[in-house]
Each structure stands twice: as structure tokens, then as C-alpha cells.
Short mmCIF file of C-alpha atoms and ligand atoms in Angstrom, two decimals:
data_model
loop_
_atom_site.label_atom_id
_atom_site.label_comp_id
_atom_site.label_asym_id
_atom_site.label_seq_id
_atom_site.Cartn_x
_atom_site.Cartn_y
_atom_site.Cartn_z
CA UNK A 1 -7.05 -0.91 24.49
CA UNK A 2 -9.59 0.68 22.18
CA UNK A 3 -10.92 -1.97 19.87
CA UNK A 4 -10.24 -2.24 16.17
CA UNK A 5 -13.88 -1.70 15.17
CA UNK A 6 -14.20 0.26 11.91
CA UNK A 7 -18.00 0.27 11.72
CA UNK A 8 -19.32 3.37 9.96
CA UNK A 9 -16.06 4.10 8.16
CA UNK A 10 -15.32 3.89 4.45
CA UNK A 11 -11.95 2.60 3.24
CA UNK A 12 -10.48 2.83 -0.26
CA UNK A 13 -7.78 0.25 -1.04
CA UNK A 14 -5.68 0.77 -4.17
CA UNK A 15 -4.38 -2.37 -5.85
CA UNK A 16 -7.12 -4.23 -3.99
CA UNK A 17 -7.86 -6.70 -6.80
CA UNK A 18 -5.27 -9.25 -5.64
CA UNK A 19 -2.40 -9.99 -3.28
CA UNK A 20 -1.78 -7.86 -0.23
CA UNK A 21 -4.44 -5.31 -1.20
CA UNK A 22 -7.11 -8.02 -1.39
CA UNK A 23 -6.12 -9.26 2.07
CA UNK A 24 -6.19 -5.74 3.49
CA UNK A 25 -9.65 -5.17 2.00
CA UNK A 26 -10.92 -8.42 3.55
CA UNK A 27 -9.51 -7.52 6.96
CA UNK A 28 -10.91 -3.96 6.88
CA UNK A 29 -14.35 -5.32 5.90
CA UNK A 30 -14.18 -8.01 8.61
CA UNK A 31 -13.62 -5.23 11.14
CA UNK A 32 -16.71 -3.35 9.97
CA UNK A 33 -15.49 -0.92 7.30
CA UNK A 34 -17.26 -0.34 4.01
CA UNK A 35 -14.55 -1.03 1.43
CA UNK A 36 -14.02 0.41 -2.04
CA UNK A 37 -11.62 -1.69 -4.12
CA UNK A 38 -9.72 0.56 -6.54
CA UNK A 39 -7.60 -1.03 -9.26
CA UNK A 40 -6.85 -1.12 -12.98
CA UNK A 41 -8.09 -4.73 -13.07
CA UNK A 42 -11.85 -4.32 -13.34
CA UNK A 43 -13.06 -7.94 -13.35
CA UNK A 44 -10.78 -9.12 -10.55
CA UNK A 45 -11.55 -5.98 -8.53
CA UNK A 46 -15.32 -6.44 -8.87
CA UNK A 47 -14.95 -10.06 -7.80
CA UNK A 48 -13.03 -9.13 -4.65
CA UNK A 49 -15.59 -6.42 -3.80
CA UNK A 50 -18.40 -8.99 -4.17
CA UNK A 51 -16.56 -11.45 -1.91
CA UNK A 52 -16.13 -9.10 1.06
CA UNK A 53 -17.90 -9.75 4.34
CA UNK A 54 -20.87 -7.43 4.98
CA UNK A 55 -22.78 -5.02 2.72
CA UNK A 56 -22.13 -1.80 0.89
CA UNK A 57 -18.73 -2.59 -0.62
CA UNK A 58 -17.88 -1.73 -4.20
CA UNK A 59 -15.31 -1.32 -6.95
CA UNK A 60 -14.07 1.76 -8.73
CA UNK A 61 -11.66 1.78 -11.65
CA UNK A 62 -8.49 3.60 -10.63
CA UNK A 63 -5.16 4.03 -12.35
CA UNK A 64 -3.08 5.53 -9.55
CA UNK A 65 -0.81 7.31 -12.05
CA UNK A 66 -3.70 9.34 -13.46
CA UNK A 67 -4.91 12.45 -11.69
CA UNK A 68 -8.43 12.48 -13.20
CA UNK A 69 -8.83 8.85 -12.16
CA UNK A 70 -8.01 9.79 -8.55
CA UNK A 71 -10.46 12.67 -8.56
CA UNK A 72 -13.15 10.32 -9.85
CA UNK A 73 -12.37 7.55 -7.33
CA UNK A 74 -12.25 9.79 -4.27
CA UNK A 75 -15.42 11.61 -5.33
CA UNK A 76 -17.16 8.25 -5.82
CA UNK A 77 -16.06 7.05 -2.37
CA UNK A 78 -17.34 10.22 -0.70
CA UNK A 79 -20.58 10.50 -2.71
CA UNK A 80 -21.61 6.87 -3.27
CA UNK A 81 -20.03 4.99 -0.36
CA UNK A 82 -20.65 7.29 2.56
CA UNK A 83 -17.35 9.15 2.85
CA UNK A 84 -13.63 8.52 2.92
CA UNK A 85 -12.10 7.74 6.32
CA UNK A 86 -9.33 5.28 5.43
CA UNK A 87 -7.10 5.25 2.36
CA UNK A 88 -4.60 2.46 1.75
CA UNK A 89 -2.07 3.41 -0.95
CA UNK A 90 -1.12 -0.18 -1.73
CA UNK A 91 -0.87 -0.37 -5.56
CA UNK A 92 2.72 -0.94 -6.59
CA UNK A 93 4.97 -2.59 -9.17
CA UNK A 94 8.36 -4.27 -8.91
CA UNK A 95 10.60 -4.89 -11.93
CA UNK A 96 13.79 -6.70 -10.94
CA UNK A 97 17.13 -5.70 -12.50
CA UNK A 98 20.75 -5.22 -11.59
CA UNK A 99 21.64 -1.52 -11.64
CA UNK A 100 24.04 -2.13 -14.54
CA UNK A 101 21.22 -3.56 -16.68
CA UNK A 102 18.29 -1.35 -15.77
CA UNK A 103 15.98 -0.17 -18.57
CA UNK A 104 14.85 3.48 -18.38
CA UNK A 105 11.34 2.37 -19.36
CA UNK A 106 11.17 0.14 -16.28
CA UNK A 107 12.54 2.93 -14.07
CA UNK A 108 9.79 5.23 -15.31
CA UNK A 109 7.10 2.61 -14.69
CA UNK A 110 8.19 2.14 -11.07
CA UNK A 111 8.54 5.89 -10.50
CA UNK A 112 5.06 6.43 -11.94
CA UNK A 113 3.16 3.76 -10.05
CA UNK A 114 5.07 3.71 -6.76
CA UNK A 115 5.94 7.39 -6.27
CA UNK A 116 3.55 9.39 -8.46
CA UNK A 117 0.72 6.99 -7.57
CA UNK A 118 1.31 7.36 -3.84
CA UNK A 119 1.77 11.13 -4.09
CA UNK A 120 -1.50 11.55 -5.99
CA UNK A 121 -3.21 9.29 -3.47
CA UNK A 122 -2.02 11.52 -0.66
CA UNK A 123 -3.13 14.61 -2.58
CA UNK A 124 -6.65 13.40 -3.32
CA UNK A 125 -7.01 11.53 -0.05
CA UNK A 126 -6.18 14.62 1.97
CA UNK A 127 -8.31 16.91 -0.21
CA UNK A 128 -11.25 14.60 0.39
CA UNK A 129 -10.73 13.86 4.09
CA UNK A 130 -9.80 17.32 5.40
CA UNK A 131 -12.54 19.45 6.98
CA UNK A 132 -13.47 21.27 3.73
CA UNK A 133 -13.41 18.06 1.68
CA UNK A 134 -16.26 15.91 0.39
CA UNK A 135 -15.61 13.37 3.17
CA UNK A 136 -14.67 16.04 5.67
CA UNK A 137 -14.17 13.86 8.77
CA UNK A 138 -10.39 13.39 8.83
CA UNK A 139 -9.11 9.84 8.98
CA UNK A 140 -6.11 7.61 8.41
CA UNK A 141 -3.92 7.06 5.35
CA UNK A 142 -1.64 4.03 5.21
CA UNK A 143 1.05 3.86 2.55
CA UNK A 144 2.64 0.54 1.63
CA UNK A 145 6.41 0.92 1.51
CA UNK A 146 8.68 -2.18 1.81
CA UNK A 147 11.47 -3.75 3.81
CA UNK A 148 13.40 -2.79 0.67
CA UNK A 149 13.34 0.79 1.97
CA UNK A 150 15.20 -0.28 5.11
CA UNK A 151 17.84 -2.76 3.90
CA UNK A 152 20.01 -3.20 0.79
CA UNK A 153 18.85 -6.25 -1.15
CA UNK A 154 20.47 -6.96 -4.54
CA UNK A 155 18.40 -6.89 -7.74
CA UNK A 156 15.87 -4.26 -6.69
CA UNK A 157 17.75 -0.91 -6.76
CA UNK A 158 15.02 1.19 -8.39
CA UNK A 159 12.17 -0.48 -6.51
CA UNK A 160 14.04 0.15 -3.24
CA UNK A 161 14.53 3.81 -4.17
CA UNK A 162 10.82 4.23 -4.90
CA UNK A 163 9.84 2.60 -1.61
CA UNK A 164 12.25 4.91 0.26
CA UNK A 165 10.42 7.77 -1.46
CA UNK A 166 7.11 6.40 -0.13
CA UNK A 167 8.61 6.54 3.36
CA UNK A 168 9.58 10.24 2.98
CA UNK A 169 6.25 11.13 1.37
CA UNK A 170 4.53 9.59 4.39
CA UNK A 171 6.42 11.70 6.92
CA UNK A 172 6.19 15.04 5.13
CA UNK A 173 2.50 14.53 4.37
CA UNK A 174 1.85 13.67 8.05
CA UNK A 175 3.62 16.88 9.07
CA UNK A 176 1.61 18.99 6.59
CA UNK A 177 -1.65 17.32 7.64
CA UNK A 178 -0.94 18.11 11.29
CA UNK A 179 0.23 21.67 10.72
CA UNK A 180 -2.77 22.48 8.53
CA UNK A 181 -5.38 20.85 10.78
CA UNK A 182 -6.55 18.22 8.31
CA UNK A 183 -7.25 15.64 11.03
CA UNK A 184 -5.64 12.88 9.01
CA UNK A 185 -2.94 10.57 10.40
CA UNK A 186 -0.51 9.22 7.83
CA UNK A 187 1.72 6.19 8.38
CA UNK A 188 3.38 3.54 6.27
CA UNK A 189 4.31 -0.10 6.71
CA UNK A 190 7.41 -1.91 5.46
CA UNK A 191 6.23 -5.43 4.55
CA UNK A 192 8.76 -8.23 4.37
CA UNK A 193 8.63 -10.73 1.50
CA UNK A 194 5.17 -12.26 1.05
CA UNK A 195 4.61 -14.93 -1.65
CA UNK A 196 1.98 -13.02 -3.65
CA UNK A 197 2.36 -12.78 -7.44
CA UNK A 198 4.89 -10.01 -6.85
CA UNK A 199 6.79 -11.85 -4.10
CA UNK A 200 6.99 -15.11 -6.07
CA UNK A 201 8.09 -13.21 -9.18
CA UNK A 202 10.85 -11.54 -7.21
CA UNK A 203 12.20 -14.87 -5.90
CA UNK A 204 12.21 -16.27 -9.45
CA UNK A 205 13.94 -13.13 -10.79
CA UNK A 206 16.65 -13.35 -8.10
CA UNK A 207 17.48 -16.84 -9.34
CA UNK A 208 17.43 -15.72 -13.02
CA UNK A 209 19.89 -12.94 -12.20
CA UNK A 210 22.25 -15.51 -10.65
CA UNK A 211 21.97 -14.00 -7.18
CA UNK A 212 20.65 -17.32 -5.83
CA UNK A 213 20.77 -20.87 -7.19
CA UNK A 214 16.97 -21.19 -7.41
CA UNK A 215 13.78 -19.37 -6.31
CA UNK A 216 13.66 -21.73 -3.31
CA UNK A 217 17.19 -20.70 -2.33
CA UNK A 218 16.18 -17.03 -2.65
CA UNK A 219 13.26 -17.63 -0.27
CA UNK A 220 15.56 -19.54 2.12
CA UNK A 221 17.98 -16.59 1.99
CA UNK A 222 15.22 -14.21 3.06
CA UNK A 223 14.04 -16.54 5.84
CA UNK A 224 17.64 -16.83 7.05
CA UNK A 225 17.75 -13.01 7.43
CA UNK A 226 14.44 -13.02 9.35
CA UNK A 227 14.49 -13.51 13.16
CA UNK A 228 10.89 -14.77 13.11
CA UNK A 229 12.09 -17.56 10.82
CA UNK A 230 9.46 -17.46 8.08
CA UNK A 231 8.16 -15.42 5.16
CA UNK A 232 5.40 -12.88 5.70
CA UNK A 233 1.76 -13.78 5.14
CA UNK A 234 -0.96 -11.61 3.62
CA UNK A 235 -2.76 -11.54 6.98
CA UNK A 236 0.36 -10.18 8.73
CA UNK A 237 0.18 -7.06 6.54
CA UNK A 238 -3.62 -6.84 6.68
CA UNK A 239 -3.69 -6.86 10.49
CA UNK A 240 -1.08 -4.07 10.64
CA UNK A 241 -3.20 -1.99 8.26
CA UNK A 242 -6.32 -2.53 10.39
CA UNK A 243 -4.37 -1.36 13.45
CA UNK A 244 -3.15 1.80 11.69
CA UNK A 245 -6.64 2.47 10.32
CA UNK A 246 -8.30 2.13 13.73
CA UNK A 247 -8.49 4.27 16.84
CA UNK A 248 -6.16 1.79 18.56
CA UNK A 249 -3.35 3.68 16.77
CA UNK A 250 -4.82 7.15 17.41
CA UNK A 251 -1.48 8.64 18.61
CA UNK A 252 0.64 6.91 15.95
CA UNK A 253 1.44 9.40 13.20
CA UNK A 254 4.17 9.83 10.59
CA UNK A 255 5.86 6.50 11.25
CA UNK A 256 7.06 3.57 9.20
CA UNK A 257 6.11 0.26 10.84
CA UNK A 258 8.25 -2.75 9.91
CA UNK A 259 6.05 -5.84 9.40
CA UNK A 260 8.89 -8.08 8.36
CA UNK A 261 9.57 -10.53 11.20
CA UNK A 262 12.64 -8.47 12.10
CA UNK A 263 14.36 -8.76 8.71
CA UNK A 264 15.01 -5.04 8.46
CA UNK A 265 16.34 -4.38 11.96
N1 NAD B 301 4.63 -9.09 -1.91
C1 NAD B 301 5.69 -8.63 -1.29
O1 NAD B 301 6.61 -9.39 -0.95
C2 NAD B 301 5.80 -7.18 -0.92
C3 NAD B 301 6.80 -6.80 -0.01
C4 NAD B 301 6.92 -5.46 0.33
C5 NAD B 301 6.06 -4.53 -0.20
N2 NAD B 301 5.09 -4.92 -1.08
C6 NAD B 301 4.21 -3.89 -1.62
O2 NAD B 301 2.88 -4.24 -1.33
C7 NAD B 301 2.00 -3.74 -2.35
C8 NAD B 301 1.14 -4.89 -2.88
O3 NAD B 301 2.00 -5.90 -3.38
P1 NAD B 301 1.46 -7.32 -3.88
O4 NAD B 301 2.49 -8.31 -3.51
O5 NAD B 301 0.07 -7.52 -3.47
O6 NAD B 301 1.54 -7.09 -5.48
P2 NAD B 301 0.64 -7.68 -6.65
O7 NAD B 301 1.45 -7.50 -7.88
O8 NAD B 301 0.14 -9.04 -6.31
O9 NAD B 301 -0.64 -6.69 -6.68
C9 NAD B 301 -0.50 -5.35 -7.05
C10 NAD B 301 -1.86 -4.76 -7.36
O10 NAD B 301 -1.65 -3.39 -7.75
C11 NAD B 301 -2.44 -3.14 -8.89
N3 NAD B 301 -1.88 -2.04 -9.69
C12 NAD B 301 -0.71 -2.03 -10.37
N4 NAD B 301 -0.56 -0.86 -11.03
C13 NAD B 301 -1.65 -0.11 -10.73
C14 NAD B 301 -2.09 1.19 -11.12
N5 NAD B 301 -1.38 1.96 -11.97
N6 NAD B 301 -3.26 1.64 -10.62
C15 NAD B 301 -4.01 0.86 -9.79
N7 NAD B 301 -3.66 -0.38 -9.42
C16 NAD B 301 -2.49 -0.86 -9.88
C17 NAD B 301 -2.45 -4.46 -9.67
O11 NAD B 301 -3.49 -4.54 -10.62
C18 NAD B 301 -2.58 -5.46 -8.51
O12 NAD B 301 -3.94 -5.68 -8.19
C19 NAD B 301 2.90 -3.10 -3.40
O13 NAD B 301 3.00 -1.72 -3.18
C20 NAD B 301 4.25 -3.76 -3.12
O14 NAD B 301 5.33 -2.97 -3.59
C21 NAD B 301 4.94 -6.22 -1.45
#
């Protein structure tokens, strides 16, 4: 098998200041990529960039819901960091609510960050990576969907809808990229529950909504549904992203890869 070496490639990771994005950035850097952390959290993002293995990494402020911010971040990657070969559209938000209680403001927030943010990432990623772009070398885009796009789990109706949208965006964008000769593969992963800030918050919310007796029972309920018998870890998601970023996945295009221990099968 072709190795997972990413030497000479530049990766931009949205939401890279903490959680899964931080782990993905560390794994991409460990495999040789130059990594640009892109997040709304400036201090935390800078800190992660400074902590990465190897040289040449950096931070750029990015609000994924803002078009000008995307233009600035992708231009910075291509001009100041040597190109743009890998884009991980990881930034996301989850606001738990039963469908009968959902607040339109929260719906809009999730639509904006999870769908608009991913769509703008695809737009500016492709514009930069395609042959006439500032990067111009093609590459790989990995969108972060969720197991919530593949199963019905109570308490996350809007979040699940937005992650299903990420799945469709992935496939149509991969088709357009192929048809138009952009040289960019586009895939997504469906992570299972990982106890990051978001994952722990979700378990606590499930208990508050009365769906489980306690956050621990919510976690046990997820593990019970998972053939591998445990929660996901940050490194599980990071390794899948490295695979999809690398030449080892060169003929993998337009797919959604479950990284959920079998929960969504
Ligand atoms: N943790 C899980 O269990 C889990 C499971 C499935 C999918 N996911 C998905 O994985 C991704 C990362 O999740 P996480 O658990 O690390 O979450 P997290 O809340 O720990 O981190 C999210 C990151 O996104 C950033 N962010 C939020 N809004 C942004 C914006 N407008 N522009 C730029 N950055 C923004 C935050 O600052 C933060 O650094 C999300 O898309 C999430 O939906 C997580």
C-alpha cells in the first residue's frame, strides 16, 4: 500500500483549535503536512498551531459562515503556507433539543455553521485547489459529517439534518469536481460519539431532556449500540482523515466513511 506520507502538502483544518479538529491537525502534521489551523478561537488556535510537530504550521482566523473570511483564509494558505492540498471542513456546532421545543435561532445557527460553513469551504477550497486556482495542484477535501446522518438518535433532529446535508454536499461536490477536471477528491466521515466538549455536552443534554437517567447512562446507551464496544477516540477520527487525505485513498471519491465502531450499520 502507498504510504500515508503527506510531506510537501499543506492542509487547512477548520475548527482546529480544539477537539476532533485539533487531533486531525496533529495527525496530519505527524504525517508530514504543513498545517493551517483555522478557527474563530484565536488564542486556542495559535496555541495548537505552535504545538504541532515539525515546522511551518500556522493559524488563520476563520469564521466558516463568512465568505470574506474564507477568501482570506484560502488565499493565506496558498500564498503564505505553500499551497492548499488538503482541506478538512471540521468546524461544527450541536445544540440539543427535542423537535417540539426547538428554537428557530438555534436552527439557524446549526444551518449556518454546519451547512453554509461546509458549502463555503467546498466553494473556496475548490476554487483554490483546481488547476486555475492559487494552489492549483488538486487535492483532497474531507468533510466531517456524523453518525447522526446515518441513524435516528433522539434529541438531535436539526443537527442530524445538517449532517445529512453535509453528506449530500460531499457527493455532489465530488461529482462536479470530477466532471470539471478539478483534480480534487471529496469524501466525508461519519464519526461516532467522541467525548470532546461537544460529545460530553451531548451526553449531559440527553440526560437533561429525560432521554437517559444520567450522562453516564447516555454514554452506556451509545456503547451498547456499538459493536466495537466503546466510544470513539479523537485519534480514531484523525487516522481516518489522514487516510482520506493521502494517496493511500487515491481511488476513494464521493463516499461517506463511517468511523463509529459499527454504530451506524
Ligand atoms: N464529538 C463528537 O462526538 C462528534 C461526533 C460526530 C461528529 N462530530 C463533528 O466533528 C466536528 C468537530 O467536533 P468536536 O467534537 O471537536 O467539537 P468541539 O465543539 O469540541 O469543537 C468545534 C470547533 O469548531 C470551532 N467553530 C465553531 N464554529 C465555528 C465557526 N463559525 N468558524 C470556525 N470555527 C468554528 C470551535 O471554535 C471549535 O474549535 C464537528 O463538525 C462535529 O459536528 C463530532
